Coordinates of C-alpha atoms in Angstrom, one line a residue:
M1 CA 39.6 -64.6 99.6
S2 CA 39.2 -61.8 97.1
A3 CA 41.4 -61.6 94.0
A4 CA 43.2 -58.6 95.4
A5 CA 44.0 -60.3 98.7
R6 CA 45.1 -63.5 96.9
A7 CA 47.4 -61.5 94.6
R8 CA 48.9 -59.6 97.5
A9 CA 49.6 -62.9 99.4
L10 CA 51.3 -64.3 96.3
A11 CA 53.3 -61.2 95.8
D12 CA 54.5 -61.1 99.4
V13 CA 56.3 -64.5 98.8
G14 CA 57.8 -63.4 95.5
R15 CA 55.4 -65.3 93.2
L16 CA 54.7 -62.3 91.0
E17 CA 53.6 -64.1 87.9
Q18 CA 51.0 -66.1 89.8
A19 CA 49.9 -62.9 91.5
E20 CA 49.4 -61.2 88.1
A21 CA 47.4 -64.2 87.0
A22 CA 45.2 -63.9 90.0
V23 CA 44.6 -60.2 89.3
R24 CA 43.8 -60.8 85.7
T25 CA 41.3 -63.5 86.7
G26 CA 39.6 -60.9 89.0
L27 CA 39.6 -58.4 86.2
T28 CA 37.6 -60.7 83.9
E29 CA 34.8 -60.4 86.4
T30 CA 35.2 -56.6 87.2
P31 CA 37.3 -55.1 84.4
A32 CA 37.0 -51.6 85.8
D33 CA 38.1 -52.5 89.4
A34 CA 40.6 -49.7 90.2
E35 CA 42.3 -51.6 93.0
L36 CA 42.9 -54.6 90.7
L37 CA 44.2 -52.3 87.9
G38 CA 46.5 -50.6 90.3
L39 CA 47.8 -54.0 91.6
L40 CA 48.3 -55.1 88.0
A41 CA 50.3 -52.0 87.2
G42 CA 52.5 -52.6 90.3
L43 CA 53.1 -56.3 89.5
Q44 CA 53.9 -55.5 85.9
R45 CA 56.3 -52.8 87.0
L46 CA 58.1 -55.1 89.4
Q47 CA 58.5 -57.7 86.6
G48 CA 60.0 -55.1 84.2
H49 CA 57.0 -54.8 81.9
Y50 CA 57.0 -51.0 81.9
P51 CA 54.8 -50.2 78.9
G52 CA 52.1 -52.6 80.1
A53 CA 52.4 -51.3 83.7
L54 CA 51.9 -47.7 82.4
V55 CA 48.7 -48.7 80.5
S56 CA 47.3 -50.4 83.6
A57 CA 48.2 -47.5 85.8
E58 CA 46.4 -45.1 83.4
A59 CA 43.4 -47.3 83.5
A60 CA 43.4 -47.4 87.3
V61 CA 43.6 -43.6 87.6
A62 CA 40.8 -43.2 85.1
A63 CA 38.6 -45.7 87.1
A64 CA 39.2 -44.0 90.4
P65 CA 40.8 -40.5 90.0
D66 CA 40.3 -39.7 93.7
M67 CA 42.6 -42.5 95.0
A68 CA 46.0 -41.1 95.9
V69 CA 47.7 -44.5 95.9
L70 CA 46.8 -44.9 92.2
H71 CA 48.4 -41.6 91.3
I72 CA 51.5 -42.7 93.2
E73 CA 51.7 -46.0 91.1
Y74 CA 51.1 -43.9 88.0
A75 CA 54.0 -41.7 88.9
E76 CA 56.3 -44.7 89.5
C77 CA 55.4 -46.1 86.0
L78 CA 55.9 -42.7 84.4
L79 CA 59.4 -42.4 86.0
L80 CA 60.4 -45.7 84.5
V81 CA 59.6 -44.5 80.9
S82 CA 61.4 -41.1 81.6
R83 CA 58.2 -39.0 81.5
L84 CA 59.5 -36.9 84.3
D85 CA 57.1 -33.9 84.0
D86 CA 54.1 -36.2 83.9
A87 CA 55.4 -38.2 86.8
L88 CA 55.8 -35.1 88.9
A89 CA 52.3 -34.0 88.0
A90 CA 50.9 -37.4 89.1
A91 CA 52.8 -37.3 92.4
H92 CA 51.6 -33.7 93.1
E93 CA 48.0 -34.9 92.5
A94 CA 48.5 -37.7 95.0
A95 CA 49.8 -35.1 97.5
R96 CA 46.8 -32.9 96.8
L97 CA 44.4 -35.7 97.5
R98 CA 46.2 -36.9 100.6
P99 CA 48.4 -34.1 102.1
D100 CA 48.3 -35.8 105.5
A101 CA 49.9 -39.0 104.3
P102 CA 53.7 -39.5 103.9
E103 CA 53.6 -41.7 100.7
P104 CA 52.5 -38.9 98.3
H105 CA 55.3 -36.6 99.5
R106 CA 57.8 -39.4 99.2
S107 CA 56.6 -39.9 95.6
V108 CA 57.1 -36.2 94.9
A109 CA 60.6 -36.4 96.4
R110 CA 61.5 -39.3 94.1
C111 CA 60.2 -37.4 91.0
L112 CA 62.1 -34.3 92.0
M113 CA 65.3 -36.3 92.5
S114 CA 64.9 -37.7 89.0
R115 CA 64.7 -34.1 87.7
R116 CA 67.7 -33.1 89.8
D117 CA 65.6 -30.6 91.8
L118 CA 67.4 -31.5 94.9
A119 CA 66.3 -28.6 97.1
G120 CA 62.7 -29.5 96.3
A121 CA 63.3 -33.2 96.8
R122 CA 64.8 -32.6 100.3
E123 CA 61.8 -30.4 101.2
A124 CA 59.3 -33.1 100.0
A125 CA 61.1 -35.9 101.7
G126 CA 61.4 -33.8 104.9
R127 CA 57.6 -33.3 104.8
A128 CA 57.1 -37.0 104.5
V129 CA 59.4 -37.6 107.5
G130 CA 57.6 -34.9 109.4
I131 CA 54.3 -36.8 109.0
A132 CA 55.9 -40.2 109.7
P133 CA 59.1 -39.7 111.8
N134 CA 59.7 -43.4 112.2
S135 CA 59.0 -44.5 108.7
V136 CA 62.0 -46.3 107.2
P137 CA 61.1 -45.6 103.5
D138 CA 60.6 -41.9 104.2
L139 CA 63.8 -41.6 106.1
M140 CA 65.7 -43.3 103.3
A141 CA 64.1 -41.0 100.8
L142 CA 65.4 -38.1 102.8
A143 CA 68.8 -39.8 103.1
E144 CA 69.0 -40.3 99.3
A145 CA 67.9 -36.6 98.7
E146 CA 70.5 -35.3 101.1
H147 CA 73.2 -37.6 99.6
L148 CA 72.5 -36.4 96.1
A149 CA 72.7 -32.8 97.3
G150 CA 76.1 -33.5 98.7
N151 CA 75.0 -33.3 102.4
R152 CA 76.8 -36.4 103.6
D153 CA 76.3 -35.8 107.3
A154 CA 72.6 -35.2 106.9
A155 CA 72.3 -38.3 104.7
R156 CA 74.1 -40.4 107.3
A157 CA 71.9 -39.0 110.1
A158 CA 68.7 -40.0 108.2
A159 CA 70.1 -43.4 107.3
A160 CA 71.1 -44.0 110.9
R161 CA 67.6 -43.1 112.0
A162 CA 66.2 -45.6 109.5
L163 CA 68.5 -48.3 110.8
A164 CA 67.6 -47.6 114.4
E165 CA 64.0 -48.5 113.3
D166 CA 65.0 -51.5 111.2
P167 CA 68.7 -52.6 111.6
G168 CA 68.3 -55.0 108.7
D169 CA 67.1 -52.5 106.2
A170 CA 69.2 -53.1 103.0
D171 CA 68.8 -49.6 101.7
G172 CA 70.0 -48.1 104.9
R173 CA 73.0 -50.4 105.2
W174 CA 73.9 -49.7 101.6
M175 CA 73.7 -46.0 102.2
M176 CA 76.1 -46.3 105.1
A177 CA 78.5 -48.4 103.0
L178 CA 78.3 -45.8 100.2
L179 CA 79.0 -42.9 102.6
D180 CA 82.0 -44.8 104.1
A181 CA 83.3 -45.5 100.6
E182 CA 83.0 -41.8 99.6
R183 CA 85.0 -40.8 102.7
M184 CA 87.6 -43.4 102.0
R185 CA 86.7 -45.5 105.0
V186 CA 87.4 -48.6 103.0
R187 CA 87.4 -51.1 105.7
D188 CA 84.1 -49.9 107.1
A189 CA 82.6 -49.9 103.6
M190 CA 83.8 -53.4 102.9
R191 CA 82.5 -54.6 106.2
G192 CA 79.1 -53.3 105.4
L193 CA 79.1 -54.7 101.9
R194 CA 80.1 -58.2 103.1
G195 CA 77.1 -58.2 105.4
L196 CA 74.8 -57.1 102.6
A197 CA 76.2 -59.7 100.2
A198 CA 75.7 -62.4 102.7
D199 CA 72.0 -61.4 103.2
Q200 CA 71.2 -60.4 99.6
P201 CA 73.7 -62.0 97.2
D202 CA 71.6 -61.4 94.1
R203 CA 71.6 -57.6 94.7
Y204 CA 74.9 -57.0 96.5
G205 CA 77.2 -59.6 95.1
A206 CA 80.5 -59.5 93.2
P207 CA 79.9 -56.2 91.4
A208 CA 79.5 -54.3 94.7
L209 CA 82.3 -56.2 96.4
T210 CA 84.7 -55.3 93.7
W211 CA 84.0 -51.6 94.3
P212 CA 87.6 -50.8 95.6
I213 CA 89.1 -52.0 92.3
R214 CA 86.4 -50.5 90.0
G215 CA 86.1 -47.3 92.0
L216 CA 89.9 -46.9 91.8
L217 CA 89.8 -47.2 88.1
A218 CA 87.0 -44.8 87.8
G219 CA 88.9 -42.2 89.8
L220 CA 92.0 -42.7 87.7
R221 CA 90.0 -42.3 84.5
R222 CA 88.6 -39.0 85.7
G223 CA 92.0 -37.7 87.0
L224 CA 94.1 -38.8 84.1
L225 CA 91.6 -37.5 81.6
A226 CA 92.3 -34.1 82.9
G227 CA 96.0 -34.5 83.8
V228 CA 97.4 -36.0 80.7
P229 CA 96.0 -33.4 78.2
F230 CA 97.1 -30.7 80.7
T231 CA 100.6 -32.1 80.7
A232 CA 100.7 -32.2 76.9
F233 CA 99.4 -28.6 76.8
L234 CA 102.3 -27.5 79.0
A235 CA 104.7 -29.5 76.9
V236 CA 103.6 -27.6 73.8
I237 CA 103.8 -24.2 75.5
G238 CA 107.3 -25.3 76.7
Q239 CA 108.6 -25.1 73.2
W240 CA 108.4 -21.3 73.5
W241 CA 108.4 -20.8 77.3
P242 CA 110.8 -23.4 79.0
P243 CA 109.3 -23.0 82.5
A244 CA 106.1 -24.6 81.1
E245 CA 108.0 -27.8 80.3
L246 CA 109.2 -28.0 83.9
L247 CA 105.6 -27.5 85.1
G248 CA 104.5 -30.3 82.8
R249 CA 107.2 -32.6 84.2
G250 CA 106.1 -31.7 87.7
A251 CA 102.5 -32.5 86.8
A252 CA 103.6 -36.0 85.6
V253 CA 105.3 -36.5 88.9
V254 CA 102.2 -35.5 90.8
M255 CA 100.1 -38.0 88.7
V256 CA 102.5 -40.8 89.5
F257 CA 102.4 -40.1 93.3
V258 CA 98.6 -39.6 93.3
T259 CA 98.0 -42.9 91.4
V260 CA 100.3 -44.9 93.7
G261 CA 99.0 -43.2 96.9
L262 CA 95.4 -43.7 95.9
A263 CA 96.0 -47.4 95.1
V264 CA 97.7 -47.9 98.4
R265 CA 95.0 -46.1 100.3
V266 CA 92.1 -48.1 98.7
L267 CA 93.4 -51.5 97.8
I268 CA 95.4 -52.4 101.0
P269 CA 92.5 -51.8 103.4
A270 CA 90.1 -53.6 101.1
G271 CA 92.1 -56.8 101.5
R272 CA 91.8 -59.9 99.2
L273 CA 88.0 -60.0 98.9
P274 CA 87.7 -57.6 95.9
W275 CA 90.3 -59.6 94.0
I276 CA 88.5 -62.9 94.8
C277 CA 85.2 -61.4 93.6
L278 CA 86.8 -60.0 90.5
G279 CA 86.8 -63.6 89.1
L280 CA 83.0 -63.8 89.7
L281 CA 82.1 -60.9 87.5
P282 CA 80.5 -61.5 84.1
A283 CA 83.2 -62.3 81.5
R284 CA 82.9 -59.1 79.6
R285 CA 83.1 -56.9 82.7
R286 CA 85.9 -58.9 84.1
R287 CA 88.0 -58.5 81.0
A288 CA 87.3 -54.8 80.9
V289 CA 88.4 -54.4 84.6
V290 CA 91.6 -56.5 84.0
A291 CA 92.4 -54.4 80.9
G292 CA 91.9 -51.3 82.9
L293 CA 94.2 -52.5 85.7
I294 CA 96.9 -53.4 83.2
T295 CA 96.6 -50.1 81.5
A296 CA 96.7 -48.1 84.7
V297 CA 100.0 -49.8 85.6
T298 CA 101.5 -48.9 82.2
F299 CA 100.8 -45.2 83.0
L300 CA 103.4 -45.2 85.7
P301 CA 106.5 -45.8 83.5
F302 CA 105.3 -43.5 80.8
L303 CA 104.6 -40.7 83.2
S304 CA 107.9 -41.3 85.0
W305 CA 109.7 -41.4 81.7
Y306 CA 108.3 -38.0 80.8
A307 CA 109.0 -36.6 84.2
A308 CA 112.6 -37.7 83.9
G309 CA 113.3 -36.5 80.3
A310 CA 110.4 -34.7 78.8
R311 CA 110.3 -37.1 75.9
W312 CA 107.4 -36.8 73.4
Q313 CA 107.3 -40.6 73.0
A314 CA 106.4 -40.8 76.7
L315 CA 103.5 -38.4 76.2
A316 CA 102.4 -40.4 73.1
G317 CA 102.4 -43.5 75.2
S318 CA 100.4 -41.8 77.9
F319 CA 97.8 -40.7 75.5
A320 CA 97.6 -44.3 74.0
A321 CA 97.2 -45.7 77.5
L322 CA 94.5 -43.1 78.3
I323 CA 92.5 -44.1 75.3
V324 CA 92.7 -47.8 76.3
L325 CA 91.7 -47.0 79.9
L326 CA 88.7 -45.0 78.8
A327 CA 87.7 -47.7 76.4
A328 CA 87.9 -50.3 79.2
G329 CA 85.6 -48.1 81.3
V330 CA 83.0 -48.0 78.5
A331 CA 83.3 -51.8 78.0
E332 CA 82.8 -52.2 81.8
G333 CA 79.6 -50.3 81.4
T334 CA 79.7 -48.6 84.8
N335 CA 81.3 -45.6 86.5
G336 CA 82.6 -47.7 89.4
D337 CA 80.1 -46.4 91.9
L338 CA 78.4 -48.4 94.6
P339 CA 76.5 -50.5 94.0
D340 CA 75.4 -51.6 90.5

């Protein structure tokens, strides 16, 4: 068995370090072997050794500049070190070398998504799907591009096609859960996440299953960050124009009802599972989420107090709570989206 074949066999069963050792052994005999250099880059990338992976990918491309697959690996490594322009150039070179293969076009799509060129990403992913209509990775690249572009129906259609080919595909199932979550189909989203967590607990564990709680807090942070200063602005204007104070009190009422309504709509359908999984989060994140929940609850009496009497103390309390809520979000280290 060749060094490359042995390394691939080891990588297929998750033994990445041993696979890398097999590649390095092969490179001692043929140090300019482009296939082995490309494999080394991929193995280093998968293990998180990004600078070393980039060096290996550069060497592989230099050894065999006409191999499209090496340019794809080079593009992946460049993306990981945020060299987006260089990554796109490498992906385009792969597509030039193999325009009839889907993988280079998928690589172009990934690079364009990183650059937020979503129209170009959709076009490139669509080209890959046109070449390989039943390819799950290409369909999922198209689904991701459509989702980032805000085309949820198109994203769902592409993910559904991928799942029709491979019902167990984790990326497709995650995309469906994400789309359900965004459309507030909380029960459906949690059902999908429970299945993913059962199959891949390391990737879709407690952080993903606590999405209803964390997502609710993320939504409140965004809403209150706009609503509380706006209410304060109306309160200031109300010193000279009394109707503005009434508008501010009305805004406080709206925030109270929206907060309660959103909590009911998200947390009740989610059931007990997110609360159970909250205790499984890392300690720092768990404390941040709990602090956010407590602070979110304190908003309600402050806003209600202001709505009832237009007291400046209530506004001051609301601003203090907002600062704590934002700080808890920073400490949590996420924006509450699915998954981590």
